[in-house]
mmCIF file of C-alpha atoms in Angstrom:
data_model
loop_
_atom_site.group_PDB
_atom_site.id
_atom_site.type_symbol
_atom_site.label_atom_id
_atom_site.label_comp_id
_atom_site.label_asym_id
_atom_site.label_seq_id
_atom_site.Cartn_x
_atom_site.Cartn_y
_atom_site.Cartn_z
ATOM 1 C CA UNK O 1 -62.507 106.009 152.665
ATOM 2 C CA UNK O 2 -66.385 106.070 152.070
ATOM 3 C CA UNK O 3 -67.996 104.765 148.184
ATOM 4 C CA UNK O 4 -68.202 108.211 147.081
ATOM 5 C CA UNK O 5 -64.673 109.319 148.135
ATOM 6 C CA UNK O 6 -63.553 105.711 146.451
ATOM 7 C CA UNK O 7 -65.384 106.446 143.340
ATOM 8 C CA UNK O 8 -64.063 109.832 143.100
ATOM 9 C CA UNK O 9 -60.110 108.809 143.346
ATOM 10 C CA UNK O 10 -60.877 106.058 140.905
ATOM 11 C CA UNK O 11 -62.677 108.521 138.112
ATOM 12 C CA UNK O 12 -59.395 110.524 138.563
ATOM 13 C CA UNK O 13 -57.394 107.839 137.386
ATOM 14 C CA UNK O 14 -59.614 106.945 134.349
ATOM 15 C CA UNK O 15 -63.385 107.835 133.578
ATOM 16 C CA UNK O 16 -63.619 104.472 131.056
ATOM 17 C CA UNK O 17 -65.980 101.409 132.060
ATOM 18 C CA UNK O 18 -63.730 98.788 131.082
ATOM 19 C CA UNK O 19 -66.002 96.256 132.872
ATOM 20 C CA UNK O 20 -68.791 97.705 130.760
ATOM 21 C CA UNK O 21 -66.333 96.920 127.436
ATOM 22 C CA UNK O 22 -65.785 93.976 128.413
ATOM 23 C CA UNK O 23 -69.699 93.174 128.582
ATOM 24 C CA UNK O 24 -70.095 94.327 125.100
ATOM 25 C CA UNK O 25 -67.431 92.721 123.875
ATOM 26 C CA UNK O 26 -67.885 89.369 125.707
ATOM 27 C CA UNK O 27 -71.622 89.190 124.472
ATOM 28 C CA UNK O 28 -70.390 88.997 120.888
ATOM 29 C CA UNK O 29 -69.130 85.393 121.612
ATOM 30 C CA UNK O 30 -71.060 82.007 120.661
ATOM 31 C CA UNK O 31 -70.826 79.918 123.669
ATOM 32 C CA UNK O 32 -68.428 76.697 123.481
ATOM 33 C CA UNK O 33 -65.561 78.829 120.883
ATOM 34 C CA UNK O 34 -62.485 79.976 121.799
ATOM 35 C CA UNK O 35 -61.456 76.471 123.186
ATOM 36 C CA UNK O 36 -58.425 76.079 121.146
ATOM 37 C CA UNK O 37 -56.776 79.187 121.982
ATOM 38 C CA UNK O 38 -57.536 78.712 125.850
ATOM 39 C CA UNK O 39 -55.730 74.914 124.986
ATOM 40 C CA UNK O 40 -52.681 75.727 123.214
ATOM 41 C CA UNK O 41 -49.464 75.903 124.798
ATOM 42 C CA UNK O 42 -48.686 79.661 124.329
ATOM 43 C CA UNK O 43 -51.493 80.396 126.534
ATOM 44 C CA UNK O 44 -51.185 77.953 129.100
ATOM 45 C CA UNK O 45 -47.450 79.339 129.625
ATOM 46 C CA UNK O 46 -48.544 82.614 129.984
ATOM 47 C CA UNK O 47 -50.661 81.403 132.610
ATOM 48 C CA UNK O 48 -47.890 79.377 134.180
ATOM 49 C CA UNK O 49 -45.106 81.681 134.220
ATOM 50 C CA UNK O 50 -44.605 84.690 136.436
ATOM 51 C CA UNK O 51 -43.727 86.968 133.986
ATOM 52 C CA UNK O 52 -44.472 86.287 130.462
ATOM 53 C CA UNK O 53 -45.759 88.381 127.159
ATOM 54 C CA UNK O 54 -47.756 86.726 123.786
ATOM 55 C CA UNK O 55 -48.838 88.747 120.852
ATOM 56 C CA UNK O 56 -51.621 87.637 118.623
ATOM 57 C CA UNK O 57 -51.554 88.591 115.171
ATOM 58 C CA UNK O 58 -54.536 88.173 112.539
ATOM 59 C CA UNK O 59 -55.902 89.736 109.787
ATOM 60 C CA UNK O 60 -59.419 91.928 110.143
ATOM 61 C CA UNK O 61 -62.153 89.422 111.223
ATOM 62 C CA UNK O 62 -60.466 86.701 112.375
ATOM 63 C CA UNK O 63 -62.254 87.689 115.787
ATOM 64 C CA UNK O 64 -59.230 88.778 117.871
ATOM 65 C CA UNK O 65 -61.472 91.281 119.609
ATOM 66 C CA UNK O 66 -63.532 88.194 120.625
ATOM 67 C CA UNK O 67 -60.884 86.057 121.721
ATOM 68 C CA UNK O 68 -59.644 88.988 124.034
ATOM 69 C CA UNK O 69 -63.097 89.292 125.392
ATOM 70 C CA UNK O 70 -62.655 85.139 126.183
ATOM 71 C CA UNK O 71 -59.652 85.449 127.487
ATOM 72 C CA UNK O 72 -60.471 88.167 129.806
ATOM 73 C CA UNK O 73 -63.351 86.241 130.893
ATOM 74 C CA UNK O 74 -61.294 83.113 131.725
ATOM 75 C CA UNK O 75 -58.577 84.743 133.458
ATOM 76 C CA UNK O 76 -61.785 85.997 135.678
ATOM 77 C CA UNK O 77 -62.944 83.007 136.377
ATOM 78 C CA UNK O 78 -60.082 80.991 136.235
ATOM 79 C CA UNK O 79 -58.416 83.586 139.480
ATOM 80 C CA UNK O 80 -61.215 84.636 141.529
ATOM 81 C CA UNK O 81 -58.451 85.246 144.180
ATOM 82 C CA UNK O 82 -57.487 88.812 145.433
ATOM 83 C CA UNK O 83 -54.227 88.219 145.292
ATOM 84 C CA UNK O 84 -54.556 87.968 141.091
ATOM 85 C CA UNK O 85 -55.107 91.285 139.271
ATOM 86 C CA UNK O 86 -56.483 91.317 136.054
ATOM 87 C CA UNK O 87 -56.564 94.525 133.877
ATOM 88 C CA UNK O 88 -57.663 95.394 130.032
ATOM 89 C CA UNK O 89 -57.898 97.576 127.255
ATOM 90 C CA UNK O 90 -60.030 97.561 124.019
ATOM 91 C CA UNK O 91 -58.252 100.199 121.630
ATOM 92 C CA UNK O 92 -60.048 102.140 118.806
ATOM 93 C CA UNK O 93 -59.133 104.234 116.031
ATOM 94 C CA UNK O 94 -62.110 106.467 117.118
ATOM 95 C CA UNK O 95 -60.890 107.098 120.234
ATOM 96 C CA UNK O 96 -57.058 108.388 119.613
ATOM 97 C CA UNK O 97 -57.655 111.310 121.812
ATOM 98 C CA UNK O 98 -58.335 109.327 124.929
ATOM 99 C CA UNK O 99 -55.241 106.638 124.602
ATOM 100 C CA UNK O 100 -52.636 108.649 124.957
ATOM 101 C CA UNK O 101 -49.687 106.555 126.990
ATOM 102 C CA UNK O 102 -50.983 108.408 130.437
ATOM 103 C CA UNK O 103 -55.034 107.545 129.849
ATOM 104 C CA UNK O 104 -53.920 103.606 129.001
ATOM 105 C CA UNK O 105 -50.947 103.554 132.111
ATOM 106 C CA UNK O 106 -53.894 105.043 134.266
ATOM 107 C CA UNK O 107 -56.685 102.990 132.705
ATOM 108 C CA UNK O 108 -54.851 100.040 134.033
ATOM 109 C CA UNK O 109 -54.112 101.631 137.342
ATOM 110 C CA UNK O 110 -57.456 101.913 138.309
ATOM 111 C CA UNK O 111 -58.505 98.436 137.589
ATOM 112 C CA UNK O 112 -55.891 97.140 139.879
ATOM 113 C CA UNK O 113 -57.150 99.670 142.081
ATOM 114 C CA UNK O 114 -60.837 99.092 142.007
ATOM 115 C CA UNK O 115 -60.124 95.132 142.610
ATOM 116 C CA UNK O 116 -58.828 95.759 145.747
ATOM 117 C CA UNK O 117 -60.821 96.360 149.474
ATOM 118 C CA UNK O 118 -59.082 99.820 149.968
ATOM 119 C CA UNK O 119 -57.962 101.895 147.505
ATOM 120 C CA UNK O 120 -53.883 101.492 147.191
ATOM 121 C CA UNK O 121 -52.295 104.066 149.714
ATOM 122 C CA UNK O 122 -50.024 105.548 146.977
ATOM 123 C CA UNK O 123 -52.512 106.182 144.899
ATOM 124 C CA UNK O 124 -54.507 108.329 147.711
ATOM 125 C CA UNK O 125 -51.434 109.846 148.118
ATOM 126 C CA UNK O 126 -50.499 110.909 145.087
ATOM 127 C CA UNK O 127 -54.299 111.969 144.118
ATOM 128 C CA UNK O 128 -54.009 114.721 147.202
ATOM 129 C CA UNK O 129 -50.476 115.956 145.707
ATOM 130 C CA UNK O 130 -51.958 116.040 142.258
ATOM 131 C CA UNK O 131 -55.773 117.783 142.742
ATOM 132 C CA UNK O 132 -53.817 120.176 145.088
ATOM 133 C CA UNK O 133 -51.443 121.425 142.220
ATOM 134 C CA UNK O 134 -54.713 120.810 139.657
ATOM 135 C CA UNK O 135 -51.774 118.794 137.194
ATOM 136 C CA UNK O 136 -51.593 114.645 136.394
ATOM 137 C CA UNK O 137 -49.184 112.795 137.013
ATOM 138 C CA UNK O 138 -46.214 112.256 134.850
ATOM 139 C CA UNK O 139 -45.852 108.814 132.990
ATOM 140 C CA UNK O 140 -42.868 108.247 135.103
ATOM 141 C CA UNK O 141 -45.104 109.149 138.683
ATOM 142 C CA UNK O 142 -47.947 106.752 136.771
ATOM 143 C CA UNK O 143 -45.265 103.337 135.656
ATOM 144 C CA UNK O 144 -43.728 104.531 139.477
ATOM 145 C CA UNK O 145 -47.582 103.605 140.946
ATOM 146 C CA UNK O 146 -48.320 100.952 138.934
ATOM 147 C CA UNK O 147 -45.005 98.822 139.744
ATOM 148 C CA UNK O 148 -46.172 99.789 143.678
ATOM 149 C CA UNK O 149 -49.544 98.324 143.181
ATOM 150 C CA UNK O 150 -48.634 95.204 140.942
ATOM 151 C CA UNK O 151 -46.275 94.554 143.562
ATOM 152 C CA UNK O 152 -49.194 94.136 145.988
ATOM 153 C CA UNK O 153 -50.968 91.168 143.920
ATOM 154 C CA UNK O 154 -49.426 87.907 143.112
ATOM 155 C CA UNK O 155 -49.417 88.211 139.884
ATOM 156 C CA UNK O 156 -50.707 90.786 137.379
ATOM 157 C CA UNK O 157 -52.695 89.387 133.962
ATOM 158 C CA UNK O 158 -52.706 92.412 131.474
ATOM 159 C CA UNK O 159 -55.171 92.195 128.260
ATOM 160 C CA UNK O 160 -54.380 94.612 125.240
ATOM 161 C CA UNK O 161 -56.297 94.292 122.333
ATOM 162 C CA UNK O 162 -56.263 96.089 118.976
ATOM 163 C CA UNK O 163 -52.575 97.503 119.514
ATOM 164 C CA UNK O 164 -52.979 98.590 115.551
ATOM 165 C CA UNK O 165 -55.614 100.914 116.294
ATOM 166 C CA UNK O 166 -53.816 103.518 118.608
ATOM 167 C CA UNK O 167 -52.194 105.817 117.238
ATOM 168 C CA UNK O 168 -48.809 104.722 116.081
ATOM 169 C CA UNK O 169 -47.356 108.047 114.643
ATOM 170 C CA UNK O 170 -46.684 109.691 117.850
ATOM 171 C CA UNK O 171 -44.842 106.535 119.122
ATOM 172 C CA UNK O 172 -47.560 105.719 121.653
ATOM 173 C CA UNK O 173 -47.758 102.179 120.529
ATOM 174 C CA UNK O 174 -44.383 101.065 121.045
ATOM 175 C CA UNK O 175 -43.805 103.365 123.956
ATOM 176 C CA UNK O 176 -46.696 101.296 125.473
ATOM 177 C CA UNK O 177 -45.181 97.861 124.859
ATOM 178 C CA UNK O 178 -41.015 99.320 126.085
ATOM 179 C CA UNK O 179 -43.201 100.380 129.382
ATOM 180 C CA UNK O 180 -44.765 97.470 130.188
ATOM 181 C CA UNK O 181 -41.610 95.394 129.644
ATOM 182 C CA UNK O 182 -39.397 97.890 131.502
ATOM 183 C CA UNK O 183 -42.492 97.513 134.180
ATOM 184 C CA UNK O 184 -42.451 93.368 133.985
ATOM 185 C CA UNK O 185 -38.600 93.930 135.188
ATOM 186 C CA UNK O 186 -40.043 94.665 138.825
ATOM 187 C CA UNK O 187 -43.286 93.732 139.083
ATOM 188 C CA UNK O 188 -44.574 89.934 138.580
ATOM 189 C CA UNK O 189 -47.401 91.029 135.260
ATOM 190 C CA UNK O 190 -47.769 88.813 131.848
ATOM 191 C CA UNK O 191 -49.845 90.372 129.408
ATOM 192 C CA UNK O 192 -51.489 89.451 126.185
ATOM 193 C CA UNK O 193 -51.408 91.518 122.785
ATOM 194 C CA UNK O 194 -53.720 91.452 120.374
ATOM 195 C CA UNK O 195 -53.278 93.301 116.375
ATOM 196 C CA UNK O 196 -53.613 92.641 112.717
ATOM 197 C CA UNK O 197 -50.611 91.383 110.583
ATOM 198 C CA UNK O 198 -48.307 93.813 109.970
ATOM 199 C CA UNK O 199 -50.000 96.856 111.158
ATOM 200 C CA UNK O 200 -47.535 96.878 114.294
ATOM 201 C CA UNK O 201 -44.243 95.670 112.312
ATOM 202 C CA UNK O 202 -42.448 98.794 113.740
ATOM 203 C CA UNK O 203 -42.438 97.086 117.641
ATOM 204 C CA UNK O 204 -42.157 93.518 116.691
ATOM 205 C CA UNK O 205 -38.813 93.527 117.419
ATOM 206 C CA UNK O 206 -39.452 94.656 120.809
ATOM 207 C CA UNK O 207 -41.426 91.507 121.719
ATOM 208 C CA UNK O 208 -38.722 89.746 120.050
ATOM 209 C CA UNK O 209 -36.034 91.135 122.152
ATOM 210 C CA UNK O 210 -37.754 90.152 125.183
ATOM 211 C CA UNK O 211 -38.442 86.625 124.065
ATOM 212 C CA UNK O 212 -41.818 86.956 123.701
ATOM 213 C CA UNK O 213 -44.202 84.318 122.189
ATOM 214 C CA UNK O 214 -46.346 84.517 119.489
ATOM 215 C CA UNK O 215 -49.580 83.159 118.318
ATOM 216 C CA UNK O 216 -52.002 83.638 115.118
ATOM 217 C CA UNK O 217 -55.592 84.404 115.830
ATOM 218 C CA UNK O 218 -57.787 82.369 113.098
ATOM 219 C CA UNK O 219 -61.211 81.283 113.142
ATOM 220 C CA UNK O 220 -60.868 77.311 113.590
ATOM 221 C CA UNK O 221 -62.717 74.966 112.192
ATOM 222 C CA UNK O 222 -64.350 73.582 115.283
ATOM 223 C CA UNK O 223 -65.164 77.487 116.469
ATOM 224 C CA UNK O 224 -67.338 77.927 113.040
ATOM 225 C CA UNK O 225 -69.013 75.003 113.415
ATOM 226 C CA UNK O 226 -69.790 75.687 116.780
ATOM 227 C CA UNK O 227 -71.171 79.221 115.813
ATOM 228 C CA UNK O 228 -72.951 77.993 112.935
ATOM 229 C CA UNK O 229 -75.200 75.671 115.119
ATOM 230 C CA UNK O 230 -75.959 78.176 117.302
ATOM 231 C CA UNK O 231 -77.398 80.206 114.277
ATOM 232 C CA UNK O 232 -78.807 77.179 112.605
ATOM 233 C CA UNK O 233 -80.936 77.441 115.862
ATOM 234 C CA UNK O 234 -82.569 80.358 115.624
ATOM 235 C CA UNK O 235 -83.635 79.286 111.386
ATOM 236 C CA UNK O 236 -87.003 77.749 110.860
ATOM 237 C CA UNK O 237 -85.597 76.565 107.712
ATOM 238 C CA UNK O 238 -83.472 74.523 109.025
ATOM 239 C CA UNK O 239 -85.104 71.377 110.953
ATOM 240 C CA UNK O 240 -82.765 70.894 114.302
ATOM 241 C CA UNK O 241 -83.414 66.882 113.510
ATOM 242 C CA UNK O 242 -82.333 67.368 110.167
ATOM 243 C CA UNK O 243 -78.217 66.558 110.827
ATOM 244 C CA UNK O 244 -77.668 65.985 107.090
ATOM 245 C CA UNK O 245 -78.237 69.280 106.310
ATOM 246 C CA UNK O 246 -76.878 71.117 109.094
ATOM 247 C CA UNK O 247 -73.923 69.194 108.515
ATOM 248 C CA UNK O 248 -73.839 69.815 105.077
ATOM 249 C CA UNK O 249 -74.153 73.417 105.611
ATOM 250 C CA UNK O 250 -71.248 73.378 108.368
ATOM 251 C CA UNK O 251 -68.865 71.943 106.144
ATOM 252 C CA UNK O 252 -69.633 74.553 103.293
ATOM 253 C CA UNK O 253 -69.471 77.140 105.256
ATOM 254 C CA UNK O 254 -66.420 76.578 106.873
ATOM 255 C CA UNK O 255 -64.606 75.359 103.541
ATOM 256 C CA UNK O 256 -65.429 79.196 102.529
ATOM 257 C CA UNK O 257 -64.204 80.852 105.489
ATOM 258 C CA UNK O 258 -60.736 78.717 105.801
ATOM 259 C CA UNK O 259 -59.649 80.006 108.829
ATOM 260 C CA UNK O 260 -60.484 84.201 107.210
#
């Protein structure tokens, strides 16, 4: 299959840049944060285990956007490998009309597709069935393809974050979350959740029936700090030889914010 016949079977499937999100997202970060979360034990056993699921809960601007965008970019460089997939989603409110259960099932398709040398056979397969009837495939032809293709990796790494802002009344939300368990069943994938407190109380119990693990996004001290002197940097006012100060100013600061 040439680039442009590549491209075209992979547009098909979904026409989002996630790479490009993840760039935006990713450049929000201060260098050197994020180390705690990377450290903790919730994390490290969703890296360890072959199937695994942890939802991160925290209220608006505790920088679980952020985090996702770290965590993406560790699981990148942490399994350069091709036999480690790695796929992502940034949800938003604005764009309910493009995260229907399909668009995310196929959004995550065609990362796993694009991170492989060929594009997946069943997946050029079942784009000749579908362009020839002009229809898309069916959730069930879509979990169907995407159990095929995690099945040809190692292991899968999913990243979902803002699960509060798709849009919960039609049941997409916790349709989402039933799939990808029912999906973790026969295909080696963990995945990572990220939403604020409460906003997704109506599938909790759906991580907790599938033993899930759990873990509260907060700004920690030692991330503030660590943000804070990379803005001290850019002040004039502020002498960089000056520690007293800076110091000073850390620990207000982060007194005020206590965690947001």
């Amino acid at each position: 299959m040439d680039s442009t016949s590549r491209l075209k079977v992979l547009n098909w499937l979904s026409p989002i840049d996630h790479e490009n999100q993840q760039s935006d997202a990713f450049s929000q970060c201060q260098s050197g944060t994020g180390k705690w979360f990377l450290e903790s034990e919730e994390f490290k056993r969703l890296l360890r285990e072959p199937k695994e699921a942890l939802l991160c809960q925290g209220i608006p601007g505790a920088g679980k956007t952020v985090m996702a965008s770290i965590v993406i970019n560790h699981l990148q460089g942490e399994f350069p490998q091709r036999d480690i997939g790695i796929a992502y989603v940034f949800c938003s409110f604005r764009q309910h009309n493009e995260q229907t259960l399909e668009d995310l099932l196929s959004g995550f398709l065609k990362q796993l597709a694009q991170q492989q040398p060929e594009v997946p056979g069943c997946i050029t397969t079942a784009y000749g069935q579908f362009i020839a009837r002009g229809i898309l495939p069916s959730v069930e032809k879509l979990i169907e393809l995407l159990i095929s293709v995690i099945n040809s990796y190692g292991k899968v790494f999913m990243v979902l974050d803002a699960l509060d802002e798709i849009n919960a009344s039609d049941g997409t939300t916790r349709s989402l979350i039933a799939t990808l368990f029912e999906i973790q069943k026969e295909a080696p994938i963990s995945f990572l959740a990220t939403s604020r407190h409460a906003a997704i109380a109506n599938i909790l119990s759906v991580f907790r029936s599938n033993e899930s693990q759990f873990l509260d996004i907060r700004a920690s001290d030692e991330d503030v700090r660590t943000y804070i002197d990379g803005q001290l940097d850019t002040l004039r006012a502020v002498p960089s030889k000056d520690s007293k100060m800076r110091e000073s100013i850390k620990d207000t600061i982060v007194k005020s914010v206590d965690g947001i």
